mmCIF file of C-alpha atoms in Angstrom:
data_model
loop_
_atom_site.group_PDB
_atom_site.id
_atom_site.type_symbol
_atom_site.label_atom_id
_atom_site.label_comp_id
_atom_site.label_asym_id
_atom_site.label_seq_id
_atom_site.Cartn_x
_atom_site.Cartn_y
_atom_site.Cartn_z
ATOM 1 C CA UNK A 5 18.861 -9.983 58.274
ATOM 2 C CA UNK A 6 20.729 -12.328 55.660
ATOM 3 C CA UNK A 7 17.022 -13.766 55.332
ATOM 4 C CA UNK A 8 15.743 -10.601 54.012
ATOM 5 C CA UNK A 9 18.894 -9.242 52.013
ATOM 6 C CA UNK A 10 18.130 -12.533 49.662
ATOM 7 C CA UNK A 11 14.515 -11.673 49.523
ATOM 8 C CA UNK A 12 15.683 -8.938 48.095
ATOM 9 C CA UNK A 13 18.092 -9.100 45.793
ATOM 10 C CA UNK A 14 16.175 -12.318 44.274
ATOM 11 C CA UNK A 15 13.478 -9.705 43.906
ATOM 12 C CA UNK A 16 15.605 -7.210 42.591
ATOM 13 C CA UNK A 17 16.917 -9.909 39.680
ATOM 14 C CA UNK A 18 13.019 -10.774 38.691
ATOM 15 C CA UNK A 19 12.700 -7.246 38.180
ATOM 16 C CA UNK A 20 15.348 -6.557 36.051
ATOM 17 C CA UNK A 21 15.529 -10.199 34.366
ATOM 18 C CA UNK A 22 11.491 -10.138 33.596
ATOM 19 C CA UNK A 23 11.508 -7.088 31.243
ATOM 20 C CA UNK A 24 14.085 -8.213 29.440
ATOM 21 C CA UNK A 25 12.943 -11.516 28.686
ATOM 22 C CA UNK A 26 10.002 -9.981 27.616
ATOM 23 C CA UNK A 27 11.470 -7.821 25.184
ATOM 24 C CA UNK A 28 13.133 -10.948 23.719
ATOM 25 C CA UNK A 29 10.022 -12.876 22.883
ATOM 26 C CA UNK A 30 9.224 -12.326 19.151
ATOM 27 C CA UNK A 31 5.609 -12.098 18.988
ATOM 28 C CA UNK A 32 4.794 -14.027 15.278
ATOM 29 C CA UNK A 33 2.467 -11.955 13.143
ATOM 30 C CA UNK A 34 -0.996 -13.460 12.487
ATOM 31 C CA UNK A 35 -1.541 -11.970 8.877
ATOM 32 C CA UNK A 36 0.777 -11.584 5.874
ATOM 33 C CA UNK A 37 1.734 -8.118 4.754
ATOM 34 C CA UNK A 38 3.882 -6.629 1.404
ATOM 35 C CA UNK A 39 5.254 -3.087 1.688
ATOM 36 C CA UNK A 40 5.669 -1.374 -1.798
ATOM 37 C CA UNK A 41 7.305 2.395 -1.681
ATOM 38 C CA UNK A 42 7.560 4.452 -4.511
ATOM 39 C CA UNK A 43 7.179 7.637 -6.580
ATOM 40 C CA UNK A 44 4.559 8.985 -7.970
ATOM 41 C CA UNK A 45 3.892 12.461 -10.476
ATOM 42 C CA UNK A 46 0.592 13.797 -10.655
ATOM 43 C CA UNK A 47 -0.418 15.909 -13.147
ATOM 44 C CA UNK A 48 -3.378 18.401 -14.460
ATOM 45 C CA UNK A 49 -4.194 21.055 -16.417
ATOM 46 C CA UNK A 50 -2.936 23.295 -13.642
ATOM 47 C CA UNK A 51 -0.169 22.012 -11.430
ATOM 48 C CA UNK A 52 2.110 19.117 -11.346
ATOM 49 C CA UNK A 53 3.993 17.362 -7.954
ATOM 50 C CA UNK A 54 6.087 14.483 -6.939
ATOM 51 C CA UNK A 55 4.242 12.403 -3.995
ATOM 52 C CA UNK A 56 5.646 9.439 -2.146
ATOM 53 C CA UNK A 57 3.596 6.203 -1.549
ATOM 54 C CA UNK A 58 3.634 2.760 0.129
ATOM 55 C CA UNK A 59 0.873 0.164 -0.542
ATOM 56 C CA UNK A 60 0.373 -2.414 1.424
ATOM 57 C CA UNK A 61 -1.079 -5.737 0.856
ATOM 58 C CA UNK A 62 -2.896 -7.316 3.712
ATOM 59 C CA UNK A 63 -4.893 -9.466 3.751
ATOM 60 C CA UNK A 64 -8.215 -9.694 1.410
ATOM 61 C CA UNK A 65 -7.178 -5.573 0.839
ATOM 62 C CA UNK A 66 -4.854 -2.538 -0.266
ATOM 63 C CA UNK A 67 -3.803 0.089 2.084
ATOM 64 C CA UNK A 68 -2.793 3.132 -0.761
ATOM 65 C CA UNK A 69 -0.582 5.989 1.403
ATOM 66 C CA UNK A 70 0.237 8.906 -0.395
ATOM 67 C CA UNK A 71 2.172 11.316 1.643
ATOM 68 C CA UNK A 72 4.556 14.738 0.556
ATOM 69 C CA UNK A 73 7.395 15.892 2.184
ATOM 70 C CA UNK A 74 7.026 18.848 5.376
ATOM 71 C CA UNK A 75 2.684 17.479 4.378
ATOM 72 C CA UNK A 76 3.177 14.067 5.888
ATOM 73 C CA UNK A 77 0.090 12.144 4.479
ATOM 74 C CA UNK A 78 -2.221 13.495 2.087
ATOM 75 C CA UNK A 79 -4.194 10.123 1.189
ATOM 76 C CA UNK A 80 -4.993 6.988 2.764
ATOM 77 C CA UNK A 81 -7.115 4.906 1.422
ATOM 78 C CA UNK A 82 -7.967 0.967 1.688
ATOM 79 C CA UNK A 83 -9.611 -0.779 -1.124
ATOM 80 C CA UNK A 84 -10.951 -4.478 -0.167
ATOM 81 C CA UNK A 85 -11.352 -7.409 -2.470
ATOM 82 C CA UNK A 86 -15.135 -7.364 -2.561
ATOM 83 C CA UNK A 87 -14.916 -3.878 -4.085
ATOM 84 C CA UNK A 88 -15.468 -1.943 -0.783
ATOM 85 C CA UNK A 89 -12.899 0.903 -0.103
ATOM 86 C CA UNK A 90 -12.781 3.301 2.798
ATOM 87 C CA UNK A 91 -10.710 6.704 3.796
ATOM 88 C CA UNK A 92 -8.950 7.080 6.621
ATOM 89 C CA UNK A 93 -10.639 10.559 7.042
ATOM 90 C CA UNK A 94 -13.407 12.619 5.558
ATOM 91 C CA UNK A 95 -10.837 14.977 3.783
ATOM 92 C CA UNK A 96 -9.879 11.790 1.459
ATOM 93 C CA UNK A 97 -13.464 11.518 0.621
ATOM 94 C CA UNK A 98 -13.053 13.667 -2.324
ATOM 95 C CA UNK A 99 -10.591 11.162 -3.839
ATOM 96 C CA UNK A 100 -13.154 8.674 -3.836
ATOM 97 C CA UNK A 101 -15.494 8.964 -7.119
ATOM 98 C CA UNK A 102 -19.058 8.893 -5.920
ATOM 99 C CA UNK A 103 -19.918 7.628 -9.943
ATOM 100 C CA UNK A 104 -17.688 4.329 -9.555
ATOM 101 C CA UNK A 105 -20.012 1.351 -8.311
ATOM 102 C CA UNK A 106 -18.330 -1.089 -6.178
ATOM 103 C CA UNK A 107 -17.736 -3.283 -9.572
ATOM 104 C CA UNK A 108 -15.449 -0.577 -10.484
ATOM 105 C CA UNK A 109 -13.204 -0.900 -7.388
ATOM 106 C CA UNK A 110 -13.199 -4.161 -7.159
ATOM 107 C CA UNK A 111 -11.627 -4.402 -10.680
ATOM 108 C CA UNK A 112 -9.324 -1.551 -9.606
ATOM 109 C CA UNK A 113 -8.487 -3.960 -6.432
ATOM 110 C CA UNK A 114 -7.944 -7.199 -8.921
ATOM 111 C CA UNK A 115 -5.404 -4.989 -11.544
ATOM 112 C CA UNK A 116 -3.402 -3.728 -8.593
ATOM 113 C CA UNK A 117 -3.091 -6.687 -6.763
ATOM 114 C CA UNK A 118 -2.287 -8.782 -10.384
ATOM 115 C CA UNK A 119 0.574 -5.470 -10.690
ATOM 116 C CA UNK A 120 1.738 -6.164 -7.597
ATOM 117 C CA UNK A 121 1.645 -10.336 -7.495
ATOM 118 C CA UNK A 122 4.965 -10.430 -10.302
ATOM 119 C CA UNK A 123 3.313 -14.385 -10.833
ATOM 120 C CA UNK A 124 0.188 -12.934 -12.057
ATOM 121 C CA UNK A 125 1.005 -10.371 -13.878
ATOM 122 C CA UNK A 126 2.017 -11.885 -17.637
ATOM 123 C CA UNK A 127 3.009 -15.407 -18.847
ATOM 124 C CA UNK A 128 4.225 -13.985 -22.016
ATOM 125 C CA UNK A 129 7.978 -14.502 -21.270
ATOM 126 C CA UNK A 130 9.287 -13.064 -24.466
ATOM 127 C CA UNK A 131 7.873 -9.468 -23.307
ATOM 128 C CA UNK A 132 10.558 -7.037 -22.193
ATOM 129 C CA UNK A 133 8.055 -5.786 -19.932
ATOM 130 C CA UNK A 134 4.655 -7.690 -19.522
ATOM 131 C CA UNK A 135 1.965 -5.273 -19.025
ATOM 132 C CA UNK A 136 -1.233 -5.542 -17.257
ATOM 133 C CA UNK A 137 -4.505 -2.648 -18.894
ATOM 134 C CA UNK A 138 -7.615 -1.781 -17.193
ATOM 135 C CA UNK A 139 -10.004 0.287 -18.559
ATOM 136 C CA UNK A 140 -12.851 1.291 -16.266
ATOM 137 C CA UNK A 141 -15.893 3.883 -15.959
ATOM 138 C CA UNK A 142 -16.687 3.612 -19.469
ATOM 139 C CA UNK A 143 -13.518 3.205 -20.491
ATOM 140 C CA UNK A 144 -12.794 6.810 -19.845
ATOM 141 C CA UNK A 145 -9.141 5.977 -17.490
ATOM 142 C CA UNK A 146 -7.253 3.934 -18.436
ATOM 143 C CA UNK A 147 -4.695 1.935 -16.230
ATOM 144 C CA UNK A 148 -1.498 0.404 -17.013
ATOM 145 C CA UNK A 149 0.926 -1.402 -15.198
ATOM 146 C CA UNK A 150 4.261 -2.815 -16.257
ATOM 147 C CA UNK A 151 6.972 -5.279 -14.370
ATOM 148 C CA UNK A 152 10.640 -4.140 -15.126
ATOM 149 C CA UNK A 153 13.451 -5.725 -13.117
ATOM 150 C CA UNK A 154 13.546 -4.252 -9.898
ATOM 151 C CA UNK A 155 9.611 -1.902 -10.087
ATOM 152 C CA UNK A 156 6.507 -1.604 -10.473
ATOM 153 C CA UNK A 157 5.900 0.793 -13.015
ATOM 154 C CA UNK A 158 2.007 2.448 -13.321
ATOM 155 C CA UNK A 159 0.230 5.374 -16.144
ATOM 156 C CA UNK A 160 -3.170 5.840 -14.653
ATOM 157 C CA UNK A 161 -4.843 8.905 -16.831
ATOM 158 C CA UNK A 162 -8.395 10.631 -17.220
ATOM 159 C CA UNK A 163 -9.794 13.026 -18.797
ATOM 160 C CA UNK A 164 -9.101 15.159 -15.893
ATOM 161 C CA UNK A 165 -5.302 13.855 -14.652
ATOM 162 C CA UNK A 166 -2.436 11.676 -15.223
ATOM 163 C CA UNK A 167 -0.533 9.738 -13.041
ATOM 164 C CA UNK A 168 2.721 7.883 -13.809
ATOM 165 C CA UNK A 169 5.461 6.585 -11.199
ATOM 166 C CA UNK A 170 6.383 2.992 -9.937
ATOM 167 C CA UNK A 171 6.999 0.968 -6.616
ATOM 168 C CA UNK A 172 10.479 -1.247 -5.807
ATOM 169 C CA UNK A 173 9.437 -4.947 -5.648
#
């Protein structure tokens, strides 16, 4: 009997003691990732609204997630360095411009990721805030990004729209 009362109890402690030291071991992530969050105001002729956002860096792309409160997201989009970007579903196709060549994206890519890298974005040190311009599609929107203190501050407008908000850094 005392043979089989240690079988299991010793089986009893593996069970419990396994799972936890399981739960202990920190699994090291493989690939290096940058949360922004911010606000955003969007803006046209008809109707204006506050959205929330987070991009994230990873890797050799930009993961762009707009989402509005009691909506949850409304946009998620991923725009790699090699000028390819991609929707998370069909309804955010209509966010991406079918006229913009993959040139155009990839110098939208290179001006966010220069925004969001504070080393790259302006070795003028005597500017209060150093800004970084893009103008693409003809030069018909124009982007502009500036570093304060603490944000990320970016005016993207068109024709059609205007966009102004910032991320915390």
């Amino acid at each position: 009997m005392p043979k089989s009362c240690n079988s299991i109890s010793k089986n009893l402690f593996l069970f419990l003691l396994l799972p936890f030291l399981f739960s202990c071991v920190v699994n090291p992530s493989s690939s290096k990732q940058k949360i922004y969050t911010g606000k955003f105001y969007v803006e046209n002729a008809k109707v204006g609204s506050t959205f929330n956002t987070s991009i994230i860096k990873q890797g050799n792309g930009l993961i762009i997630q707009v989402s509005k409160p009691f909506f949850g997201n409304v946009l998620n989009l991923t725009i790699k360095s090699n000028g390819y970007i991609e929707s998370a579903s069909s309804e955010d196709n209509a966010f991406i411009n079918s006229s913009y060549t993959p040139k155009d994206y990839k110098k939208i890519y290179n001006w966010l990721n220069n925004c969001l890298d504070s080393t790259k974005l302006s070795n003028n040190e005597t500017a209060i805030e150093p800004q970084e311009y893009l103008f693409i599609h003809s030069e018909s929107i124009r982007l502009v990004c500036s570093k304060g203190k603490d944000k990320i501050s970016f005016d993207i407008t068109d024709s059609k729209f205007k966009i102004n908000g910032h991320v915390l850094t």
